[in-house]
Each structure stands twice: as C-alpha cells, then as structure tokens.
CSV table of C-alpha atoms in Angstrom, one decimal:
chain,number,residue,atom,x,y,z
G,14,MET,CA,0.0,0.0,0.0
G,15,PRO,CA,1.6,3.3,-1.1
G,16,GLU,CA,2.5,5.9,1.5
G,17,VAL,CA,1.1,9.2,0.2
G,18,THR,CA,0.7,12.8,1.2
G,19,ILE,CA,-2.4,15.0,1.0
G,20,ARG,CA,-2.0,18.7,1.0
G,21,TYR,CA,-5.1,20.8,2.1
G,22,PHE,CA,-5.9,24.3,0.9
G,23,ALA,CA,-8.4,27.0,2.1
G,24,ALA,CA,-11.6,25.4,3.5
G,25,ALA,CA,-10.0,21.9,3.4
G,26,ARG,CA,-7.2,23.0,5.6
G,27,ALA,CA,-9.7,24.7,7.9
G,28,ALA,CA,-11.6,21.4,8.2
G,29,ALA,CA,-8.5,19.2,8.6
G,30,GLY,CA,-6.9,21.5,11.2
G,31,GLU,CA,-3.6,21.0,9.4
G,32,SER,CA,-1.9,21.8,6.0
G,33,THR,CA,-0.8,18.3,5.2
G,34,GLU,CA,-1.1,14.7,6.2
G,35,THR,CA,0.3,11.3,5.2
G,36,ALA,CA,-1.7,8.1,4.8
G,37,GLN,CA,-1.7,4.6,3.2
G,38,ALA,CA,-3.8,4.7,0.1
G,39,SER,CA,-3.6,3.2,-3.5
G,40,SER,CA,-6.1,5.6,-5.0
G,41,VAL,CA,-7.4,9.1,-4.4
G,42,LYS,CA,-10.7,7.7,-3.2
G,43,GLU,CA,-8.9,5.5,-0.6
G,44,LEU,CA,-6.9,8.5,0.5
G,45,VAL,CA,-10.0,10.6,1.0
G,46,GLY,CA,-11.6,7.8,2.9
G,47,ALA,CA,-8.6,7.3,5.1
G,48,VAL,CA,-8.2,10.9,6.2
G,49,SER,CA,-12.0,11.5,6.5
G,50,ALA,CA,-12.6,8.7,8.9
G,51,ASP,CA,-14.6,10.1,11.9
G,52,ARG,CA,-14.0,13.7,10.7
G,53,PRO,CA,-17.4,14.7,9.2
G,54,GLU,CA,-16.6,18.3,8.4
G,55,LEU,CA,-13.4,17.2,6.5
G,56,ALA,CA,-15.4,14.5,4.7
G,57,ARG,CA,-17.9,17.2,3.7
G,58,VAL,CA,-15.3,19.6,2.3
G,59,LEU,CA,-13.3,16.8,0.6
G,60,GLY,CA,-16.6,15.8,-1.0
G,61,ILE,CA,-16.7,19.1,-3.0
G,62,CYS,CA,-13.0,19.3,-3.7
G,63,SER,CA,-11.1,18.6,-6.9
G,64,PHE,CA,-7.7,17.0,-6.7
G,65,LEU,CA,-4.3,17.6,-8.3
G,66,LEU,CA,-1.5,15.1,-8.7
G,67,ASP,CA,1.8,16.4,-10.2
G,68,GLY,CA,0.0,19.6,-11.4
G,69,GLU,CA,-2.7,17.7,-13.3
G,70,ARG,CA,-6.4,17.3,-12.4
G,71,VAL,CA,-7.1,13.7,-11.2
G,72,GLU,CA,-10.2,11.6,-10.5
G,73,LEU,CA,-11.1,9.6,-7.3
G,74,THR,CA,-10.3,6.5,-9.3
G,75,THR,CA,-6.7,7.7,-10.1
G,76,PRO,CA,-4.2,5.2,-8.7
G,77,LEU,CA,-1.5,6.6,-6.4
G,78,TYR,CA,2.2,5.6,-6.2
G,79,ASP,CA,4.5,5.6,-3.2
G,80,GLY,CA,5.4,9.2,-2.2
G,81,ALA,CA,2.6,10.7,-4.3
G,82,GLN,CA,1.4,14.1,-3.2
G,83,VAL,CA,-2.3,14.9,-3.8
G,84,ASP,CA,-3.6,18.5,-3.4
G,85,ALA,CA,-7.2,18.8,-2.2
G,86,LEU,CA,-8.7,22.0,-3.8
G,87,PRO,CA,-12.1,23.3,-2.6
G,88,PRO,CA,-14.2,25.1,-5.2
G,89,PHE,CA,-12.3,28.1,-6.6
G,90,ALA,CA,-13.3,31.6,-5.6
G,91,GLY,CA,-10.9,33.9,-7.3
G,92,GLY,CA,-11.6,37.4,-8.6
W,9,MET,CA,3.9,31.3,-25.4
W,10,SER,CA,1.7,33.8,-27.2
W,11,ASP,CA,3.5,37.1,-27.4
W,12,ALA,CA,0.1,38.8,-26.9
W,13,ILE,CA,0.5,37.9,-23.2
W,14,ARG,CA,2.2,41.0,-21.7
W,15,LEU,CA,1.6,40.6,-17.9
W,16,LEU,CA,0.5,37.7,-15.7
W,17,ASP,CA,1.0,37.9,-12.0
W,18,ILE,CA,-0.4,36.8,-8.6
W,19,ARG,CA,0.9,39.0,-5.8
W,20,GLU,CA,0.5,40.2,-2.2
W,21,THR,CA,0.8,43.9,-3.1
W,22,ALA,CA,-1.9,46.3,-4.3
W,23,LEU,CA,-3.0,46.1,-7.9
W,24,SER,CA,-3.0,49.0,-10.3
W,25,SER,CA,-5.2,49.6,-13.4
W,26,ASP,CA,-2.5,51.9,-14.8
W,27,GLU,CA,0.1,49.1,-14.7
W,28,VAL,CA,-2.3,46.7,-16.4
W,29,LEU,CA,-3.4,49.3,-19.1
W,30,ALA,CA,0.3,50.2,-19.7
W,31,ALA,CA,1.0,46.5,-20.2
W,32,VAL,CA,-1.6,46.1,-23.0
W,33,ALA,CA,-0.9,49.4,-24.7
W,34,ASP,CA,-0.3,48.8,-28.4
W,35,PRO,CA,-0.3,51.2,-31.4
W,36,SER,CA,-2.2,48.7,-33.5
W,37,ALA,CA,-5.0,48.3,-30.8
W,38,GLY,CA,-8.2,50.3,-31.3
W,39,GLY,CA,-10.0,49.1,-28.2
W,40,THR,CA,-9.1,47.9,-24.7
W,41,ALA,CA,-11.5,46.2,-22.4
W,42,LEU,CA,-10.6,46.0,-18.8
W,43,PHE,CA,-12.4,44.4,-15.8
W,44,ILE,CA,-11.7,45.0,-12.1
W,45,GLY,CA,-13.0,42.7,-9.4
W,46,THR,CA,-13.3,44.7,-6.2
W,47,VAL,CA,-14.1,43.7,-2.6
W,48,ARG,CA,-17.8,44.5,-2.0
W,49,ASN,CA,-19.2,45.6,1.3
W,50,HIS,CA,-21.8,42.9,1.3
W,51,ASP,CA,-22.4,39.3,0.1
W,52,ASP,CA,-26.1,38.5,-0.4
W,53,ALA,CA,-26.9,41.5,1.8
W,54,ARG,CA,-24.7,40.2,4.6
W,55,PRO,CA,-22.2,43.0,5.5
W,56,VAL,CA,-18.5,42.1,4.8
W,57,ASP,CA,-15.7,44.0,6.3
W,58,GLN,CA,-12.6,42.1,5.2
W,59,LEU,CA,-11.5,39.5,2.8
W,60,THR,CA,-8.4,37.3,2.4
W,61,TYR,CA,-7.4,35.6,-0.8
W,62,GLU,CA,-5.2,32.4,-0.8
W,63,ALA,CA,-3.6,31.1,-4.0
W,64,HIS,CA,-2.2,27.6,-4.7
W,65,PRO,CA,1.6,27.7,-5.2
W,66,GLU,CA,1.1,26.7,-8.9
W,67,ALA,CA,-1.8,29.2,-9.5
W,68,LEU,CA,0.3,31.3,-11.9
W,69,ALA,CA,0.8,28.3,-14.2
W,70,HIS,CA,-2.9,27.7,-14.3
W,71,LEU,CA,-3.5,31.4,-15.0
W,72,ARG,CA,-1.0,31.1,-17.9
W,73,LYS,CA,-2.9,28.2,-19.4
W,74,VAL,CA,-6.1,30.3,-19.2
W,75,ALA,CA,-4.4,33.3,-20.9
W,76,GLU,CA,-2.9,31.1,-23.6
W,77,ARG,CA,-6.3,29.7,-24.5
W,78,VAL,CA,-7.9,33.1,-24.6
W,79,CYS,CA,-5.2,34.2,-27.1
W,80,GLU,CA,-5.6,31.2,-29.4
W,81,GLY,CA,-7.9,31.8,-32.3
W,82,ALA,CA,-9.1,35.2,-30.9
W,83,ASP,CA,-7.6,38.3,-32.6
W,84,VAL,CA,-6.1,39.5,-29.3
W,85,THR,CA,-3.4,42.1,-29.6
W,86,ALA,CA,-2.4,42.2,-26.0
W,87,LEU,CA,-3.5,40.6,-22.7
W,88,ALA,CA,-2.8,41.1,-19.0
W,89,ALA,CA,-4.1,39.6,-15.8
W,90,VAL,CA,-3.1,40.2,-12.2
W,91,HIS,CA,-4.6,38.8,-9.0
W,92,ARG,CA,-4.1,39.9,-5.4
W,93,THR,CA,-3.6,37.6,-2.4
W,94,GLY,CA,-3.5,38.2,1.3
W,95,PRO,CA,-5.9,40.5,3.3
W,96,LEU,CA,-8.0,43.1,1.4
W,97,GLU,CA,-10.3,45.9,2.5
W,98,ILE,CA,-13.6,47.0,1.0
W,99,GLY,CA,-13.0,48.6,-2.4
W,100,ASP,CA,-9.6,47.1,-2.9
W,101,ALA,CA,-9.0,45.5,-6.3
W,102,ALA,CA,-8.8,41.7,-6.1
W,103,VAL,CA,-8.2,41.1,-9.8
W,104,ILE,CA,-7.6,43.2,-12.9
W,105,VAL,CA,-7.7,41.7,-16.4
W,106,ALA,CA,-7.5,43.6,-19.7
W,107,VAL,CA,-7.4,42.7,-23.4
W,108,ALA,CA,-6.5,45.1,-26.2
W,109,ALA,CA,-7.5,44.3,-29.8
W,110,ALA,CA,-8.0,46.1,-33.2
W,111,HIS,CA,-11.8,46.4,-32.5
W,112,ARG,CA,-13.9,46.5,-29.4
W,113,ASP,CA,-15.9,43.3,-30.1
W,114,ALA,CA,-12.8,41.1,-29.8
W,115,ALA,CA,-11.5,43.0,-26.8
W,116,PHE,CA,-14.8,42.6,-24.9
W,117,VAL,CA,-15.3,39.0,-25.8
W,118,ALA,CA,-11.7,38.0,-24.8
W,119,CYS,CA,-11.8,40.1,-21.6
W,120,ARG,CA,-15.0,38.4,-20.5
W,121,ARG,CA,-13.7,35.0,-21.3
W,122,LEU,CA,-10.4,35.7,-19.4
W,123,ILE,CA,-12.2,36.7,-16.1
W,124,ASP,CA,-14.7,33.8,-16.5
W,125,ASP,CA,-12.1,31.2,-17.1
W,126,LEU,CA,-9.8,32.6,-14.4
W,127,LYS,CA,-12.6,32.3,-11.8
W,128,ALA,CA,-13.4,28.8,-13.0
W,129,GLU,CA,-9.9,27.3,-13.4
W,130,VAL,CA,-7.3,29.2,-11.3
W,131,PRO,CA,-6.9,27.7,-7.8
W,132,ILE,CA,-7.5,30.8,-5.7
W,133,TRP,CA,-9.8,31.0,-2.7
W,134,LYS,CA,-11.6,33.7,-0.8
W,135,HIS,CA,-12.0,33.8,3.0
W,136,GLN,CA,-14.8,36.3,3.8
W,137,HIS,CA,-15.1,38.0,7.2
W,138,PHE,CA,-18.5,39.5,8.1
W,139,THR,CA,-19.1,42.5,10.3
W,140,ASP,CA,-21.0,40.2,12.8
W,141,GLY,CA,-17.7,38.4,13.4
W,142,ALA,CA,-18.5,35.2,11.5
W,143,SER,CA,-16.3,34.2,8.5
W,144,GLU,CA,-16.4,31.5,5.7
W,145,TRP,CA,-14.5,30.2,2.8
W,146,VAL,CA,-16.6,31.3,-0.2
W,147,GLY,CA,-18.0,28.4,-2.2
W,148,ALA,CA,-17.2,25.8,0.4
W,149,CYS,CA,-19.8,26.2,3.1
M,8,MET,CA,-31.5,61.8,-13.7
M,9,SER,CA,-30.3,58.4,-12.6
M,10,ASP,CA,-27.9,58.9,-9.7
M,11,ALA,CA,-25.8,56.0,-11.0
M,12,ILE,CA,-24.5,58.5,-13.6
M,13,ARG,CA,-21.4,59.8,-12.0
M,14,LEU,CA,-19.4,61.5,-14.9
M,15,LEU,CA,-20.4,62.4,-18.4
M,16,ASP,CA,-18.1,64.8,-20.4
M,17,ILE,CA,-16.9,65.7,-23.9
M,18,ARG,CA,-13.7,67.7,-23.8
M,19,GLU,CA,-10.7,68.9,-25.7
M,20,THR,CA,-8.2,67.7,-23.0
M,21,ALA,CA,-6.6,64.3,-22.5
M,22,LEU,CA,-8.7,61.6,-21.0
M,23,SER,CA,-7.7,59.6,-17.9
M,24,SER,CA,-8.8,56.0,-17.0
M,25,ASP,CA,-8.0,56.9,-13.3
M,26,GLU,CA,-10.5,59.7,-13.4
M,27,VAL,CA,-13.2,57.5,-14.9
M,28,LEU,CA,-12.5,54.6,-12.5
M,29,ALA,CA,-12.6,57.0,-9.5
M,30,ALA,CA,-15.9,58.3,-10.7
M,31,VAL,CA,-17.5,54.8,-10.7
M,32,ALA,CA,-15.8,53.6,-7.5
M,33,ASP,CA,-18.5,52.4,-5.0
M,34,PRO,CA,-18.3,50.1,-2.0
M,35,SER,CA,-21.3,48.1,-3.1
M,36,ALA,CA,-19.8,47.3,-6.5
M,37,GLY,CA,-18.1,44.0,-7.0
M,38,GLY,CA,-17.1,44.5,-10.6
M,39,THR,CA,-16.2,47.4,-12.9
M,40,ALA,CA,-16.0,47.0,-16.7
M,41,LEU,CA,-14.2,49.7,-18.6
M,42,PHE,CA,-13.6,50.3,-22.3
M,43,ILE,CA,-11.0,52.6,-23.9
M,44,GLY,CA,-11.2,53.5,-27.6
M,45,THR,CA,-7.7,54.5,-28.7
M,46,VAL,CA,-6.3,55.9,-31.9
M,47,ARG,CA,-5.0,53.1,-34.0
M,48,ASN,CA,-2.0,53.4,-36.3
M,49,HIS,CA,-4.0,52.0,-39.2
M,50,ASP,CA,-7.5,51.8,-40.7
M,51,ASP,CA,-8.0,48.8,-42.9
M,52,ALA,CA,-4.2,48.5,-43.2
M,53,ARG,CA,-3.9,52.1,-44.3
M,54,PRO,CA,-1.4,53.8,-42.0
M,55,VAL,CA,-2.9,56.7,-39.9
M,56,ASP,CA,-0.8,59.3,-38.3
M,57,GLN,CA,-3.4,61.7,-36.8
M,58,LEU,CA,-7.0,61.9,-36.0
M,59,THR,CA,-9.3,64.8,-35.2
M,60,TYR,CA,-12.7,64.4,-33.5
M,61,GLU,CA,-15.5,66.9,-33.8
M,62,ALA,CA,-18.6,67.0,-31.6
M,63,HIS,CA,-22.0,68.6,-32.2
M,64,PRO,CA,-22.6,71.4,-29.7
M,65,GLU,CA,-25.4,69.3,-28.1
M,66,ALA,CA,-23.5,66.0,-28.2
M,67,LEU,CA,-23.4,65.9,-24.3
M,68,ALA,CA,-27.2,66.0,-24.2
M,69,HIS,CA,-27.3,63.0,-26.5
M,70,LEU,CA,-24.7,61.2,-24.4
M,71,ARG,CA,-26.8,61.8,-21.3
M,72,LYS,CA,-29.8,60.2,-23.1
M,73,VAL,CA,-27.7,57.1,-23.9
M,74,ALA,CA,-26.4,56.9,-20.3
M,75,GLU,CA,-29.9,57.2,-18.8
M,76,ARG,CA,-31.2,54.4,-21.0
M,77,VAL,CA,-28.3,52.1,-20.0
M,78,CYS,CA,-29.1,52.7,-16.4
M,79,GLU,CA,-32.8,52.0,-16.7
M,80,GLY,CA,-33.7,48.4,-15.9
M,81,ALA,CA,-30.1,47.3,-15.7
M,82,ASP,CA,-28.7,46.8,-12.2
M,83,VAL,CA,-26.0,49.5,-12.7
M,84,THR,CA,-24.3,50.9,-9.6
M,85,ALA,CA,-22.3,53.6,-11.3
M,86,LEU,CA,-21.6,54.8,-14.8
M,87,ALA,CA,-19.2,57.2,-16.5
M,88,ALA,CA,-18.4,58.2,-20.1
M,89,VAL,CA,-15.9,60.7,-21.4
M,90,HIS,CA,-15.1,61.5,-25.0
M,91,ARG,CA,-12.2,63.5,-26.4
M,92,THR,CA,-12.5,66.1,-29.2
M,93,GLY,CA,-9.8,68.0,-31.2
M,94,PRO,CA,-6.5,66.5,-32.6
M,95,LEU,CA,-5.3,63.2,-31.2
M,96,GLU,CA,-2.1,61.2,-31.8
M,97,ILE,CA,-1.7,57.4,-32.2
M,98,GLY,CA,-2.4,55.7,-28.9
M,99,ASP,CA,-4.3,58.6,-27.4
M,100,ALA,CA,-7.6,57.7,-25.7
M,101,ALA,CA,-10.6,59.0,-27.8
M,102,VAL,CA,-13.3,57.6,-25.4
M,103,ILE,CA,-13.4,55.9,-22.0
M,104,VAL,CA,-16.6,54.4,-20.6
M,105,ALA,CA,-17.0,52.4,-17.4
M,106,VAL,CA,-19.8,50.7,-15.5
M,107,ALA,CA,-19.7,49.4,-12.0
M,108,ALA,CA,-22.2,46.8,-10.7
M,109,ALA,CA,-22.6,44.3,-7.9
M,110,HIS,CA,-21.6,41.5,-10.3
M,111,ARG,CA,-19.5,41.3,-13.5
M,112,ASP,CA,-22.2,40.2,-15.9
M,113,ALA,CA,-24.2,43.4,-15.4
M,114,ALA,CA,-21.1,45.5,-15.6
M,115,PHE,CA,-19.9,44.0,-18.9
M,116,VAL,CA,-23.4,44.0,-20.5
M,117,ALA,CA,-24.0,47.7,-19.6
M,118,CYS,CA,-20.5,48.8,-20.5
M,119,ARG,CA,-20.8,47.2,-23.9
M,120,ARG,CA,-24.2,48.7,-24.5
M,121,LEU,CA,-22.9,52.2,-23.4
M,122,ILE,CA,-20.1,52.2,-26.0
M,123,ASP,CA,-22.3,50.7,-28.7
M,124,ASP,CA,-25.1,53.2,-28.2
M,125,LEU,CA,-22.6,56.1,-27.8
M,126,LYS,CA,-21.1,55.3,-31.2
M,127,ALA,CA,-24.5,54.9,-32.8
M,128,GLU,CA,-26.3,57.9,-31.3
M,129,VAL,CA,-23.9,60.6,-30.1
M,130,PRO,CA,-23.2,63.2,-32.9
M,131,ILE,CA,-19.4,62.9,-33.0
M,132,TRP,CA,-17.3,62.6,-36.1
M,133,LYS,CA,-13.7,61.4,-36.8
M,134,HIS,CA,-11.5,63.1,-39.4
M,135,GLN,CA,-8.7,60.6,-40.2
M,136,HIS,CA,-5.3,61.8,-41.6
M,137,PHE,CA,-3.2,59.1,-43.4
M,138,THR,CA,0.6,59.1,-43.5
M,139,ASP,CA,0.3,59.4,-47.3
M,140,GLY,CA,-1.2,62.9,-46.8
M,141,ALA,CA,-4.8,62.0,-47.7
M,142,SER,CA,-7.5,62.4,-45.1
M,143,GLU,CA,-11.2,61.6,-44.8
M,144,TRP,CA,-14.2,61.9,-42.6
M,145,VAL,CA,-14.8,58.4,-41.4
M,146,GLY,CA,-18.1,56.9,-42.4
M,147,ALA,CA,-18.9,59.6,-44.9
M,148,CYS,CA,-16.8,58.8,-48.0
C,12,MET,CA,-42.1,79.9,-48.2
C,13,PRO,CA,-40.2,79.8,-44.9
C,14,GLU,CA,-36.7,81.2,-44.7
C,15,VAL,CA,-34.6,78.5,-43.0
C,16,THR,CA,-31.0,77.9,-42.0
C,17,ILE,CA,-29.1,74.7,-42.5
C,18,ARG,CA,-26.0,74.0,-40.3
C,19,TYR,CA,-23.4,71.6,-41.7
C,20,PHE,CA,-21.1,69.4,-39.6
C,21,ALA,CA,-17.9,67.4,-40.4
C,22,ALA,CA,-18.1,65.9,-43.9
C,23,ALA,CA,-21.2,68.0,-44.8
C,24,ARG,CA,-19.3,71.2,-44.0
C,25,ALA,CA,-16.4,70.0,-46.0
C,26,ALA,CA,-18.6,69.3,-49.0
C,27,ALA,CA,-20.5,72.6,-48.6
C,28,GLY,CA,-17.4,74.7,-48.1
C,29,GLU,CA,-19.2,76.6,-45.3
C,30,SER,CA,-20.7,76.0,-41.9
C,31,THR,CA,-24.1,77.4,-42.4
C,32,GLU,CA,-26.4,78.6,-45.2
C,33,THR,CA,-29.9,80.0,-45.5
C,34,ALA,CA,-32.5,79.0,-48.1
C,35,GLN,CA,-36.3,79.1,-48.8
C,36,ALA,CA,-37.8,75.7,-48.0
C,37,SER,CA,-41.0,74.4,-46.5
C,38,SER,CA,-39.7,70.9,-45.7
C,39,VAL,CA,-36.3,69.2,-44.9
C,40,LYS,CA,-36.4,67.6,-48.4
C,41,GLU,CA,-36.9,70.9,-50.1
C,42,LEU,CA,-34.1,72.4,-48.1
C,43,VAL,CA,-31.7,69.6,-49.1
C,44,GLY,CA,-32.8,70.0,-52.7
C,45,ALA,CA,-32.3,73.8,-52.6
C,46,VAL,CA,-28.7,73.7,-51.2
C,47,SER,CA,-27.6,70.7,-53.3
C,48,ALA,CA,-28.5,72.2,-56.6
C,49,ASP,CA,-25.4,71.7,-58.9
C,50,ARG,CA,-23.2,70.7,-55.9
C,51,PRO,CA,-22.9,66.9,-56.4
C,52,GLU,CA,-20.5,66.2,-53.5
C,53,LEU,CA,-22.8,68.1,-51.1
C,54,ALA,CA,-25.8,66.2,-52.5
C,55,ARG,CA,-24.0,62.9,-52.0
C,56,VAL,CA,-23.1,63.7,-48.3
C,57,LEU,CA,-26.5,65.2,-47.5
C,58,GLY,CA,-27.9,61.9,-49.0
C,59,ILE,CA,-26.3,60.0,-46.1
C,60,CYS,CA,-27.0,62.6,-43.4
C,61,SER,CA,-29.6,62.5,-40.6
C,62,PHE,CA,-31.2,65.8,-39.6
C,63,LEU,CA,-32.0,67.6,-36.3
C,64,LEU,CA,-34.6,70.3,-35.7
C,65,ASP,CA,-34.6,71.8,-32.3
C,66,GLY,CA,-32.6,68.9,-30.9
C,67,GLU,CA,-34.9,66.2,-32.2
C,68,ARG,CA,-34.3,63.8,-35.1
C,69,VAL,CA,-36.5,64.7,-38.1
C,70,GLU,CA,-37.4,63.1,-41.4
C,71,LEU,CA,-37.1,64.6,-45.0
C,72,THR,CA,-40.9,65.0,-44.9
C,73,THR,CA,-40.8,67.2,-41.7
C,74,PRO,CA,-42.3,70.6,-42.5
C,75,LEU,CA,-40.2,73.7,-41.6
C,76,TYR,CA,-41.3,77.0,-40.1
C,77,ASP,CA,-39.8,80.5,-40.8
C,78,GLY,CA,-36.5,80.8,-39.0
C,79,ALA,CA,-36.1,77.0,-38.4
C,80,GLN,CA,-32.5,75.8,-38.0
C,81,VAL,CA,-31.8,72.3,-39.4
C,82,ASP,CA,-28.6,70.5,-38.6
C,83,ALA,CA,-27.1,68.1,-41.2
C,84,LEU,CA,-25.4,65.2,-39.4
C,85,PRO,CA,-23.2,62.8,-41.4
C,86,PRO,CA,-23.0,59.3,-40.1
C,87,PHE,CA,-21.5,59.4,-36.5
C,88,ALA,CA,-18.0,58.1,-35.9
C,89,GLY,CA,-17.4,58.6,-32.2
C,90,GLY,CA,-15.3,56.4,-30.0
C-alpha cells in the first residue's frame, strides 16, 4: 500500500486543522476515505474538492504511487 | 507562449489599473476592455468588512494556461491579468484583467472569457469576514 | 437623472482612466468593466498618423440620453463616459466608458451597451489623416 | 415659403465649403434640394446625413417654419 501525502488548501485545511497529512492509500478515493474517517466536516469539504497530482487534475479512481502528493482543492473563488 | 500575453501575476501587493493598461498598450489596438473585481461591502446582503485571498503555489501556471487559450484563435493584440492575495479591505481590487484588440468586439469577448475562465480554473480561494464576526471560505460552506 | 451616472463629459483635454475609475468607485460594487477606444496606427491596413474628433454642440445631451437608458432596468451601480475632441495622436484615448455593478455580468453588458449606443447615437465625427497625406471623414466617404 | 437655415457638420461642412447657409424651403427635403443644386458632392453627403430640428431627429418630410434651423449630421463616428 503506497504511503502518500495529501495537501489541504483553504476550506479543506480549515476542516482538517492542518496543512498536510500522510496516509496509506492506493487511489485518491482511498486516500480521501482514510483521512476523513470520523472527521465529518473534513469529509464534507473533501466531497466538494477537486484533486491535483503532479499539477494535473485527477479523479477519485486515479491510482497513487508511493510518495505521491495529492492536493485537495475546494471550489475556486478567485476574482 | 503567445507574445500577446504581456503581464500575468499573482501578488500580495496592491494592484494598479495603470500598470495593467500600460502592459496592454499597443499602437495597433483600437479598443481595450478591462475588468476590475473589487471587494464588496456585502455578500447576499450580509455586510462584509474584510476578505483574504489564498492562491495555490502553482496558481500562476494555471493562469498562464487560461491566458494562452484566450489568445488562441481570438484576434487578441495584448492581454494582462493580475490577481491579489492576502488581506484586502472593502473597495480594494482583487483582480484586474485587460485585453487590447483592433476592434472592441474582440476586446470585450476575450476580456470576459479571461475573467470567467480565471474564476473557474485558477486555484484561488476567498475567505470572507463578516461584520458580525463570522467568516467563511466562499463556495465551500 | 439616474444617480448612477457619476461622470459624463466631452472635452478637448486628454482623458484619464483613473478619473473614470474613481468616478464609478462604489463600496457596493463587485465588478467594474471599462472600455477605452484608442487611436489606431492603421485603418483597414492604411497607416494613420493623426485623427481629429468633432462633436455637435449638443453632443453631451445625446450622451446623457444614452447613459440614462443604459441605467434604466439594468442593475448598474455607477456609470461614467468621457469623449475627447480635437486633434489626437496614435495611442491617445478617444473615449473611455465604465460601469460598476454588484456582479461582473451586469457591468460587462451595460459597458458594452454604453459604448455601442454612444457610437450609434452621439453626434461625434472622426477626421482621419493618413501618412500618405490624404484624409477623410470616417463613415462619410 | 419659410426662410430657414441649415447647419453643416464634419463631412457635410467639408462638402458645402461653409458651416451654415440660408434657403427658402417648407420641408427638410426641399431644403436639401435647394442647397444641393449643382453641388454633387454636397448632394452625396446630404444623402447619407440624418437631420436635427430643435434637438430632435426629423425626417425629410418634416415641415419647416420660418427661422427654423436644421442640422445636417453625417453618419456618426465617435469612440
């Protein structure tokens, strides 16, 4: 099982109470599940996030490799 | 990279419409459309007194992609987009975008697309602080 | 007269985007769309070196009618329009219009309508001087 | 027959060679006809003009009163 890092931004960070976290997960979906366990507010926010892996937009089904860093991006609100 | 792109930046310091207009000035341009997004004193009638913007470390790369696409196919002479991060007061400019073109139609269409796509695709977030003390991340509550 | 109209003028002296933006600044506005019409160095590929604008003595009254109509029905917070007359060089601003509104859609739509209606309804004419010495009244030859 | 004045602007003035002129005419159409006689360039420009009487847009058929002042406005080219 790959050891991966998730980086939280804006509302995701507020819900997680930290900027980054590591977990064992072989897909984005598993990663979200792992970090959301018994953290309902984080689960809620991650549920409306999009995810980046190596600068590219990825889906929940995207597989993860050891050392991967996934960014959790709440809906954008620029401008 | 399209040489029509004259200025792209995401910064903590105050924005200036003069800087953006100077960046897109071009003798072959007949019309320049500019849009400024400012901090409003209310959001759905709920009084706001302060706003903080946060940008993803790679936000500028995403902005460049948006700008490149606006320049493709459109007869854009010059383009600029700057976004502010950090704490802002009411009336401060959060974003300024501008497009110069030979004629106003192309300038308006490209400028509108630039701000629309920036808002949709550039990872920037807005933390809004209300006068009643509450605060929220816009779009995530 | 709609109090959203903050500045309307037709003048011989240089125009300033700062003046126009200051005129439409408003704490309740979230977006300001501005358009600047500048003197291009060519007209249909024919090099231009100088331009002179002439306005009918009552042109400002016509501009006011255009501005009033743009404000009716549209959720316009603030509006400004200034037009230059007399001799202009390449790159000089001939007209600057701006509209501020709570949201960008209203600002863009009203700003576009303001410049379109100004061009269609305000009695102002453009005498174009080409580098080859010829000159013509635009739209009348 | 009313004695009326026509005021020329921009290309109309250039074609007429003067800013203003008086003529006998009981309608805008008659006025245009009177001043265009054997002046083909002026006739051409007046053919693409719109006309103002007392600040209002008028048609060729609009009747004129003694002392009326009609403005000949070539196509606008502001902005």
